[in-house]
Short mmCIF file of C-alpha atoms in Angstrom, two decimals:
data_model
loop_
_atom_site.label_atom_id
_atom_site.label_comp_id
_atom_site.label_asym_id
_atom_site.label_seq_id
_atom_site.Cartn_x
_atom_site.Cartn_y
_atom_site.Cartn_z
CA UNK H 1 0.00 0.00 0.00
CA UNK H 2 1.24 3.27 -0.69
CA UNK H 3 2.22 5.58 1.78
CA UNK H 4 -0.72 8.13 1.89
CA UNK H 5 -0.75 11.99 2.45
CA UNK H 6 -1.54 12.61 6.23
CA UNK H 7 -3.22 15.57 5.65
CA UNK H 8 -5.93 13.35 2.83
CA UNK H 9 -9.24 11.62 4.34
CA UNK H 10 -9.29 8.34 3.11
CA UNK H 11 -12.94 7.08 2.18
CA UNK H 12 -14.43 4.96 5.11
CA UNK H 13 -15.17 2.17 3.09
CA UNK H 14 -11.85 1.89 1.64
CA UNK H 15 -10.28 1.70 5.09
CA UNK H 16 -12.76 -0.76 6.53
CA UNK H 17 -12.57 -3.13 3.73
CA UNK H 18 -8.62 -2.99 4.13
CA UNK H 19 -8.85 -3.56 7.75
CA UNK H 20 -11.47 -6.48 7.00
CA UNK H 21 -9.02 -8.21 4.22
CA UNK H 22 -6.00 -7.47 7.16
CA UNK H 23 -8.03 -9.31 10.07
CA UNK H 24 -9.36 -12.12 7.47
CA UNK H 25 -5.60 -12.83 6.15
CA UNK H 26 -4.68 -12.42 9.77
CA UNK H 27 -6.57 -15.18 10.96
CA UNK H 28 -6.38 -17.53 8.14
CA UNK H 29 -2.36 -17.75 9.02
CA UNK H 30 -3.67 -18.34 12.46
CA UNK H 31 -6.11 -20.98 11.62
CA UNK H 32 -4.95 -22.74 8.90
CA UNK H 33 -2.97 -25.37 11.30
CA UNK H 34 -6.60 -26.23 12.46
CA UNK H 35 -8.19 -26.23 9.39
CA UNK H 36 -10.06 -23.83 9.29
CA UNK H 37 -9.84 -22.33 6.19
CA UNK H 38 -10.35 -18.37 5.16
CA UNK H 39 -13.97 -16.56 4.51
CA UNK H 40 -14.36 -16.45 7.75
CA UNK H 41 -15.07 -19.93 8.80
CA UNK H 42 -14.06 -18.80 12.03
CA UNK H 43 -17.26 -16.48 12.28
CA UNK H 44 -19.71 -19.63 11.73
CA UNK H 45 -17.74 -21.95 14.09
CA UNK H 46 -17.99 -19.04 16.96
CA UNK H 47 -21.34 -18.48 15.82
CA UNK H 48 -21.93 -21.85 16.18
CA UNK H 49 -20.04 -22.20 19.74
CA UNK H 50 -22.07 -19.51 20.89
CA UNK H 51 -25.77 -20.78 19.51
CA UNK H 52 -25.70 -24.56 19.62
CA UNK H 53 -28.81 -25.45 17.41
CA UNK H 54 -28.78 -22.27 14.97
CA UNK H 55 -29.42 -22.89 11.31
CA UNK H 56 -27.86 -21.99 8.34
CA UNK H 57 -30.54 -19.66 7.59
CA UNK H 58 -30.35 -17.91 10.70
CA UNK H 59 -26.10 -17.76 10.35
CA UNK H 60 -26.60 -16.54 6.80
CA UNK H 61 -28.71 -13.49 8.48
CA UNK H 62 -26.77 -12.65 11.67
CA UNK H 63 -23.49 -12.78 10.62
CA UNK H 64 -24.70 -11.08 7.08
CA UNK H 65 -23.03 -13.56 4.80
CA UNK H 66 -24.52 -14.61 1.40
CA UNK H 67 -26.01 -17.91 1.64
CA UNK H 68 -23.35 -19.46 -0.90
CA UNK H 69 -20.75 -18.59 1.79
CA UNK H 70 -22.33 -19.85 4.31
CA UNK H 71 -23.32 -23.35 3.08
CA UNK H 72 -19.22 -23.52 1.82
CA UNK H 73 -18.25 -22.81 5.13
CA UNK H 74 -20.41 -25.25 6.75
CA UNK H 75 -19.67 -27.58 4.92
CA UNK H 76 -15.90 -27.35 5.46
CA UNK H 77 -16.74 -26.79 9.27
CA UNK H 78 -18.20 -30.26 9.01
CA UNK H 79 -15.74 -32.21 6.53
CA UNK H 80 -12.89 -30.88 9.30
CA UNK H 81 -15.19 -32.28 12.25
CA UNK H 82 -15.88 -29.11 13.70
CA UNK H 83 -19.98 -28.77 13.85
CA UNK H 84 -22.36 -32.09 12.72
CA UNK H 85 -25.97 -31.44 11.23
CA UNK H 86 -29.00 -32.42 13.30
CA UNK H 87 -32.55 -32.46 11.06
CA UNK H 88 -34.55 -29.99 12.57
CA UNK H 89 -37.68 -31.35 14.77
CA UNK H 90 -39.84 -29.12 14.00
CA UNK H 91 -38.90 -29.00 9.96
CA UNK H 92 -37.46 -32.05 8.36
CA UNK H 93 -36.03 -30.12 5.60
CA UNK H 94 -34.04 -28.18 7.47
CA UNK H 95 -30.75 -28.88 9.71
CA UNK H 96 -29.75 -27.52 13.10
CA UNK H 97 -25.99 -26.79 13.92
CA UNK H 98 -24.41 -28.13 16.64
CA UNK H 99 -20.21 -27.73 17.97
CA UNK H 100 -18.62 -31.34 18.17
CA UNK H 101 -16.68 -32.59 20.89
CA UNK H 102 -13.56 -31.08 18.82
CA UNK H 103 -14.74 -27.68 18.78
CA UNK H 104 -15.43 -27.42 22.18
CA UNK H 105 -12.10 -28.33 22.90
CA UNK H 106 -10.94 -25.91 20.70
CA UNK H 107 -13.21 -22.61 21.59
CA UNK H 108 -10.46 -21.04 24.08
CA UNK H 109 -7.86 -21.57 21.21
CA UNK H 110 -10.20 -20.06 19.00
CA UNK H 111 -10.92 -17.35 21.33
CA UNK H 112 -7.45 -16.53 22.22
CA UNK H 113 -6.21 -16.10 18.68
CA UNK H 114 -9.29 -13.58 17.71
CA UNK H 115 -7.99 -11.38 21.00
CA UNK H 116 -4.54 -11.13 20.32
CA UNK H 117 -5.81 -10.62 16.21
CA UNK H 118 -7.62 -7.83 17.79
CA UNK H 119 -5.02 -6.64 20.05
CA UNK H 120 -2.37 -6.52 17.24
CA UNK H 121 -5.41 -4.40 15.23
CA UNK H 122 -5.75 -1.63 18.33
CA UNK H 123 -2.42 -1.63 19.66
CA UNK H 124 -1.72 1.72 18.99
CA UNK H 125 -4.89 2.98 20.54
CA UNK H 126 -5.69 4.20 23.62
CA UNK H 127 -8.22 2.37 25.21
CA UNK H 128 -10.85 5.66 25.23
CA UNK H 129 -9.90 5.49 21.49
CA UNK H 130 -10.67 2.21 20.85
CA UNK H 131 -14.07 2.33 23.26
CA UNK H 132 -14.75 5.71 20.84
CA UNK H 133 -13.67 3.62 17.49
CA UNK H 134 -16.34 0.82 18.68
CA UNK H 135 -18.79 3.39 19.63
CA UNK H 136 -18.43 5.58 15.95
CA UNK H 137 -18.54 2.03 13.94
CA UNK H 138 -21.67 0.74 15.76
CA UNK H 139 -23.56 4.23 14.72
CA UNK H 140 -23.04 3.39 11.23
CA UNK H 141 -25.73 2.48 9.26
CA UNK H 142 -24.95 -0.65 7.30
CA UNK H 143 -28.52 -1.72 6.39
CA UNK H 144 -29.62 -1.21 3.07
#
């Protein structure tokens, strides 16, 4: 990336999408001994972690994924023995989410790597800065 003029406002969306394409190369690196792979498999399998018994419709949703990405990452999450499908009791047609044993085991790892991703991110903020960077980015509107 070029070195940029300190005095020029760089667009917002430029600079999240760069941050975005840092954290997701970031953690790839990270993960990739695991296998877990990149797209941000490691968003389902927290998902996931955190909401035993979600769907992929309801992933697709909250985390604001396209369903194609989704299904891909669940079904990589599953070849590598990370979640297992359950059919739905209440509709056949559709399949609940649930951690295996091996993810479980592996949701402090997991959760230790996305802090110190994080930490690396805001290390040269203050923590009122990063409280105020949270604060601004949350008051965006990102709905269409």
């Amino acid at each position: 990336m070029k070195e940029s003029d300190p005095n020029k406002k760089e667009p917002i969306g430029k600079l999240i999408s760069y941050i975005h394409r840092t954290q997701l190369k970031r953690m790839s690196r990270s993960l990739g001994e695991y296998g877990i792979g990149g797209g941000g498999q490691y968003s389902f399998l927290k998902a996931i972690l955190m909401s035993p018994g979600t769907t992929q419709d309801q992933l697709t949703v909250g985390l604001k994924f396209d369903k194609a990405t989704t299904a891909r990452s669940v079904k990589q999450l599953e070849a590598a023995g990370y979640i297992e499908r359950r059919a739905d009791p209440e509709d056949r047609r559709s399949h609940q989410l649930y951690p295996t044993h091996k993810a479980i085991e592996f949701q402090p790892v997991l959760q230790t790597l996305l802090d110190e991703s994080n930490a690396k991110l805001t290390r040269d903020l203050t923590d009122e800065e990063e409280d105020q960077l949270i604060a601004l980015l949350q008051k965006l509107n990102l709905e269409d």
